[in-house]
XYZ file of C-alpha atoms in Angstrom:
367
model
C -26.459 -0.525 -8.465
C -28.462 3.106 -7.770
C -29.121 3.346 -4.363
C -29.917 6.451 -2.570
C -28.096 8.859 -0.445
C -29.730 11.999 1.339
C -32.336 11.527 -1.408
C -29.922 11.357 -4.642
C -30.536 8.332 -6.925
C -26.216 7.829 -6.331
C -24.984 5.588 -9.303
C -21.136 3.840 -9.748
C -19.020 5.694 -11.768
C -16.140 4.637 -13.310
C -13.519 6.297 -15.206
C -11.660 5.849 -18.116
C -8.331 8.308 -18.571
C -4.452 8.426 -19.035
C -3.979 8.900 -15.116
C -1.967 6.312 -15.151
C 0.546 8.566 -16.088
C 3.896 8.995 -14.640
C 4.937 12.221 -15.955
C 2.324 14.236 -17.403
C 0.981 16.544 -14.394
C -2.342 18.038 -16.798
C -3.038 14.060 -16.787
C -2.986 13.328 -13.075
C -4.795 16.203 -12.406
C -8.236 16.204 -14.727
C -8.680 13.218 -13.526
C -8.502 13.919 -10.190
C -11.047 17.173 -11.251
C -13.093 14.895 -13.032
C -13.736 12.052 -10.537
C -13.709 14.287 -7.285
C -16.542 16.385 -9.967
C -18.223 13.261 -10.434
C -18.170 12.484 -6.257
C -19.829 16.189 -5.817
C -22.794 15.329 -8.178
C -23.589 13.186 -5.015
C -22.423 9.910 -6.963
C -19.344 6.847 -5.692
C -16.828 7.369 -8.718
C -13.568 5.447 -8.884
C -10.489 5.140 -12.150
C -10.461 1.960 -13.763
C -6.502 0.997 -13.127
C -6.267 0.277 -17.096
C -2.507 1.022 -18.750
C -3.059 -0.455 -22.872
C -0.301 -1.406 -23.828
C 0.854 -1.442 -27.862
C -0.332 -4.304 -30.000
C 2.892 -6.159 -30.846
C 3.883 -5.871 -34.563
C 6.454 -7.669 -36.423
C 8.599 -4.135 -36.752
C 8.564 -4.030 -32.485
C 9.088 -7.532 -32.838
C 12.600 -7.373 -35.087
C 13.412 -4.514 -33.230
C 13.232 -6.741 -29.754
C 15.022 -9.101 -31.168
C 18.169 -6.981 -32.676
C 18.290 -5.628 -28.870
C 18.498 -8.552 -26.996
C 21.502 -10.399 -29.531
C 22.560 -6.566 -29.037
C 22.718 -5.513 -32.242
C 20.604 -2.367 -31.719
C 21.188 -0.514 -29.241
C 18.348 -0.285 -25.916
C 16.235 2.723 -25.499
C 17.455 5.247 -23.266
C 15.679 4.910 -19.610
C 14.246 8.145 -18.837
C 16.657 9.868 -16.924
C 14.401 12.159 -14.351
C 14.402 11.258 -11.581
C 10.858 11.539 -8.762
C 8.344 9.356 -10.814
C 6.772 8.161 -7.183
C 5.837 11.921 -7.228
C 2.545 11.119 -9.296
C 1.498 8.488 -7.469
C 1.350 9.601 -4.483
C -0.650 12.595 -5.508
C -3.074 9.442 -7.387
C -2.812 7.819 -3.985
C -4.509 11.563 -2.238
C -6.666 12.226 -5.330
C -7.525 9.674 -7.095
C -9.773 5.933 -5.923
C -8.620 3.272 -8.614
C -10.005 -0.421 -9.402
C -7.641 -3.153 -9.527
C -4.865 -2.871 -11.396
C -6.684 -4.119 -15.091
C -4.248 -5.761 -16.179
C -5.294 -6.293 -20.137
C -8.844 -5.969 -22.378
C -9.861 -9.790 -20.682
C -10.189 -8.506 -17.887
C -12.096 -5.045 -18.569
C -15.503 -6.393 -19.103
C -15.882 -8.212 -16.066
C -14.182 -5.154 -14.118
C -16.666 -2.821 -15.834
C -19.402 -4.689 -14.861
C -19.104 -3.493 -11.589
C -20.684 -0.112 -12.839
C -24.027 2.005 -13.673
C -21.701 4.244 -16.186
C -18.241 4.220 -17.353
C -17.106 7.768 -18.636
C -14.064 8.069 -20.741
C -11.849 11.548 -20.786
C -10.955 13.526 -20.480
C -7.469 14.773 -22.131
C -6.562 13.312 -25.669
C -7.598 9.346 -25.135
C -8.628 9.508 -28.417
C -6.120 10.157 -30.542
C -4.460 6.481 -31.787
C -0.871 7.734 -30.901
C -1.882 8.222 -27.380
C -4.617 5.643 -26.929
C -2.616 2.547 -27.410
C -6.056 0.182 -27.538
C -9.017 2.215 -29.471
C -11.170 -0.599 -28.731
C -10.204 0.469 -24.436
C -10.842 4.025 -25.170
C -14.120 4.031 -26.766
C -15.656 1.553 -24.553
C -15.748 -1.464 -26.240
C -14.951 -3.108 -24.060
C -17.402 -1.925 -21.104
C -20.487 -5.011 -21.292
C -24.171 -4.191 -22.363
C -26.154 -2.898 -19.482
C -23.507 -0.145 -18.452
C -24.426 3.229 -19.733
C -21.390 4.152 -21.264
C -20.690 8.085 -21.435
C -17.619 10.963 -23.181
C -16.548 13.787 -20.940
C -14.762 16.050 -22.686
C -12.693 14.103 -24.751
C -10.148 14.633 -27.337
C -8.700 13.590 -31.148
C -6.247 15.893 -30.226
C -6.007 16.974 -34.131
C -8.737 18.540 -36.195
C -8.869 15.548 -38.521
C -9.720 11.695 -37.031
C -6.095 10.748 -37.995
C -7.212 7.072 -38.521
C -8.793 7.676 -41.947
C -7.739 5.136 -44.090
C -8.089 2.603 -41.260
C -11.643 1.993 -42.614
C -11.657 -1.368 -40.071
C -10.567 0.825 -37.379
C -13.180 3.739 -38.543
C -16.545 1.389 -38.730
C -15.613 -0.266 -35.385
C -15.369 3.234 -33.526
C -18.484 4.423 -35.353
C -20.293 1.254 -33.968
C -19.023 1.461 -30.297
C -20.008 5.502 -30.792
C -23.239 4.553 -31.704
C -23.769 2.456 -28.265
C -23.043 5.784 -25.718
C -25.503 7.169 -24.191
C -23.697 10.136 -23.952
C -20.593 12.663 -26.151
C -19.568 15.133 -25.288
C -15.884 16.476 -26.342
C -13.323 19.239 -25.350
C -12.684 20.610 -29.041
C -15.146 21.804 -31.290
C -13.169 19.545 -34.094
C -13.789 16.706 -32.253
C -17.516 17.637 -32.359
C -17.500 18.153 -35.895
C -15.195 14.679 -36.433
C -18.475 13.084 -34.583
C -20.793 13.841 -36.626
C -18.784 13.750 -40.370
C -17.217 10.496 -39.699
C -19.361 9.176 -37.510
C -22.664 10.559 -37.630
C -22.796 10.693 -33.997
C -24.257 14.167 -32.173
C -22.028 15.462 -29.867
C -21.423 18.642 -27.578
C -18.953 21.032 -26.476
C -17.611 20.976 -23.104
C -15.062 22.453 -20.563
C -11.802 20.545 -19.912
C -12.303 18.907 -16.543
C -9.794 21.806 -15.253
C -11.439 24.485 -15.958
C -15.105 22.854 -14.823
C -14.074 22.102 -11.086
C -14.810 24.318 -8.250
C -11.735 26.228 -6.249
C -11.975 24.204 -2.854
C -10.373 21.215 -5.506
C -7.555 23.131 -5.905
C -7.197 24.537 -2.426
C -6.811 20.729 -1.500
C -4.373 20.370 -4.091
C -2.095 23.017 -3.267
C -2.028 21.939 1.022
C 0.671 20.070 0.985
C 2.771 22.033 -0.732
C 5.557 23.698 0.912
C 6.830 26.184 -2.178
C 7.852 29.285 -0.772
C 8.555 32.234 -1.874
C 5.941 32.855 -5.005
C 8.036 32.920 -8.430
C 7.213 36.221 -10.288
C 8.076 34.355 -13.496
C 7.477 30.930 -14.264
C 7.917 27.972 -17.514
C 6.458 24.495 -18.256
C 7.966 23.989 -21.569
C 7.107 19.628 -22.821
C 10.272 20.979 -25.708
C 12.771 23.147 -24.611
C 15.818 24.050 -26.686
C 19.076 25.983 -25.888
C 17.191 28.933 -28.387
C 14.183 29.080 -25.768
C 16.059 29.748 -22.735
C 17.869 32.393 -24.543
C 14.585 33.847 -25.140
C 13.225 32.942 -21.830
C 15.808 35.286 -20.500
C 15.173 38.346 -22.479
C 11.535 37.828 -21.210
C 12.737 37.776 -17.630
C 14.706 41.344 -18.209
C 12.143 42.650 -19.501
C 9.632 42.204 -16.088
C 13.010 41.893 -14.160
C 13.123 38.044 -13.149
C 14.441 35.084 -13.482
C 12.345 32.814 -14.832
C 11.656 29.208 -13.042
C 10.966 25.997 -14.201
C 7.779 24.171 -12.967
C 8.877 20.993 -14.661
C 11.916 20.503 -13.012
C 13.374 20.825 -9.162
C 16.421 23.314 -8.945
C 18.557 20.342 -8.428
C 21.814 19.178 -9.099
C 19.361 16.245 -10.757
C 16.906 16.278 -13.134
C 13.699 15.388 -10.877
C 10.364 16.068 -10.860
C 8.585 18.463 -9.175
C 5.552 17.028 -6.481
C 2.329 17.886 -8.642
C 1.201 20.409 -5.418
C 4.280 22.245 -5.998
C 3.605 22.756 -9.596
C 0.165 23.712 -9.240
C 1.122 26.033 -6.821
C 4.343 27.668 -8.739
C 1.625 28.752 -11.411
C -1.655 29.858 -8.861
C 1.179 32.514 -6.898
C 2.745 33.485 -10.544
C 2.486 36.587 -11.411
C 3.756 35.080 -15.514
C 3.778 32.124 -17.007
C 5.672 30.775 -20.002
C 4.390 27.649 -21.282
C 3.430 25.085 -24.424
C 0.800 22.913 -22.629
C -2.633 22.904 -22.968
C -3.410 22.238 -18.830
C -0.952 24.392 -17.684
C -2.441 27.115 -19.988
C -5.795 26.767 -19.050
C -4.576 26.668 -15.291
C -3.086 30.171 -15.843
C -6.262 31.561 -17.368
C -7.990 30.662 -14.480
C -6.034 31.251 -11.654
C -5.946 35.111 -13.898
C -1.695 35.057 -14.560
C -0.249 36.537 -17.816
C 0.531 33.897 -19.927
C 2.897 33.603 -22.658
C 2.863 30.999 -24.936
C 4.848 29.178 -27.351
C 3.453 26.611 -30.501
C 4.533 23.697 -30.434
C 3.004 22.186 -33.535
C 4.250 18.882 -32.473
C 2.097 18.224 -29.129
C -1.192 19.631 -31.329
C -2.565 23.097 -31.567
C -5.471 22.049 -32.372
C -6.635 22.136 -29.036
C -5.818 25.358 -28.015
C -7.170 27.357 -30.964
C -10.415 25.613 -29.621
C -9.686 27.183 -25.949
C -8.818 30.499 -27.191
C -11.657 30.389 -28.972
C -14.136 28.762 -26.536
C -12.944 31.954 -24.126
C -12.345 34.837 -26.359
C -9.150 35.166 -25.957
C -6.394 35.932 -28.955
C -2.073 35.522 -29.091
C -0.132 38.288 -30.552
C 3.433 38.920 -30.790
C 5.761 39.551 -28.254
C 7.478 42.651 -29.351
C 10.682 42.395 -27.894
C 13.502 40.123 -30.718
C 13.266 36.167 -30.553
C 14.983 33.279 -32.148
C 11.368 31.405 -31.310
C 8.109 31.990 -32.064
C 6.144 33.315 -27.985
C 3.077 34.846 -28.014
C 1.160 37.314 -25.529
C -2.821 35.785 -24.852
C -5.088 38.577 -24.515
C -8.447 38.566 -22.793
C -11.148 39.997 -25.177
C -13.499 39.911 -22.839
C -14.584 38.249 -19.132
C -13.010 35.447 -19.218
C -14.979 34.865 -15.261
C -18.048 35.415 -16.487
C -17.708 33.207 -20.057
C -16.124 30.549 -17.932
C -19.378 30.782 -15.675
C -21.770 30.452 -18.574
C -19.759 26.716 -20.004
C -20.055 25.340 -16.770
C -22.888 25.610 -16.640
C -23.431 23.542 -19.784
C -21.134 21.741 -19.104
C -22.066 20.321 -15.647
C -25.474 20.320 -17.191
C -24.003 17.383 -19.308
C -22.745 16.034 -16.580
C -25.477 15.873 -14.175
C -28.382 14.616 -17.653
C -25.980 11.797 -19.049
C -25.664 9.776 -15.861
C -29.350 10.555 -14.773
C -31.921 8.190 -15.432
């Protein structure tokens, strides 16, 4: 399937991650960024459109039965409108295979590629991945190179260490990879200490991709005017909202919610608008990994809200990689907030890290 284009050996590359999200801006953006990078390297790139379903167990079966009998209430549906915003972004920036409806269909879909890349994002975190065998590329047939780019376990330790059967299965799958890289240093250690394989530490695709990518992303945005203070809080609370007013008063600006539109209904923003609001702001308040990545990349002042539930390890790794420290705000608040302080030249650091990360990807995709 290798072919020459302008003298470059081009491969057909499949990508597997959480691009199918209907609520996560970072998930769709990093997927589009990685696909864009692969294309810039001269390859034909396409996402494997596989959304793993959680395996049925006795507990879920009983719950479903109780809801059917009316004994237990059905879980409330997502009350946020405009999930279509994420699909509109995919249609413009992500090329996908036909929907892979089951694990049985996966090998046939993957057979058409020279290489399959898993990553980035928390694709190796069991609570998120659902079908772990799929995200360790266990359904990819022989003859197709397996690559991990900036894959994340999401935590400092392998969460399924007590499951010896799964751990051994993952170890065997990782042995089949051509090249492995992780988004966090802790992931490199897990690969080495738990699974006995080597891995490199690389940048998230949103920090690796070039600036023209973002120019294309924000081009459709109609956000006017720019907001000085914006916030993207995955887990908000009344106390946080009170603290936000305190922060806004300090810099003489109201805070604009970039998670949802300012309207009478709870409604997701368009993805280009979300990026544009970060890019055009001065101060960003957030507990989101990818929002922090973009804010730092765009040179914004960042106020970080720790969120252990979402995973602190990946942020600690990012701060260490970019030589950034978190210092408590000096105003009195009810919730913890920290100002991110740059200890060096982030632009220069990123340039060096991009060279290393790009070399990993180039070498992994070359014969």
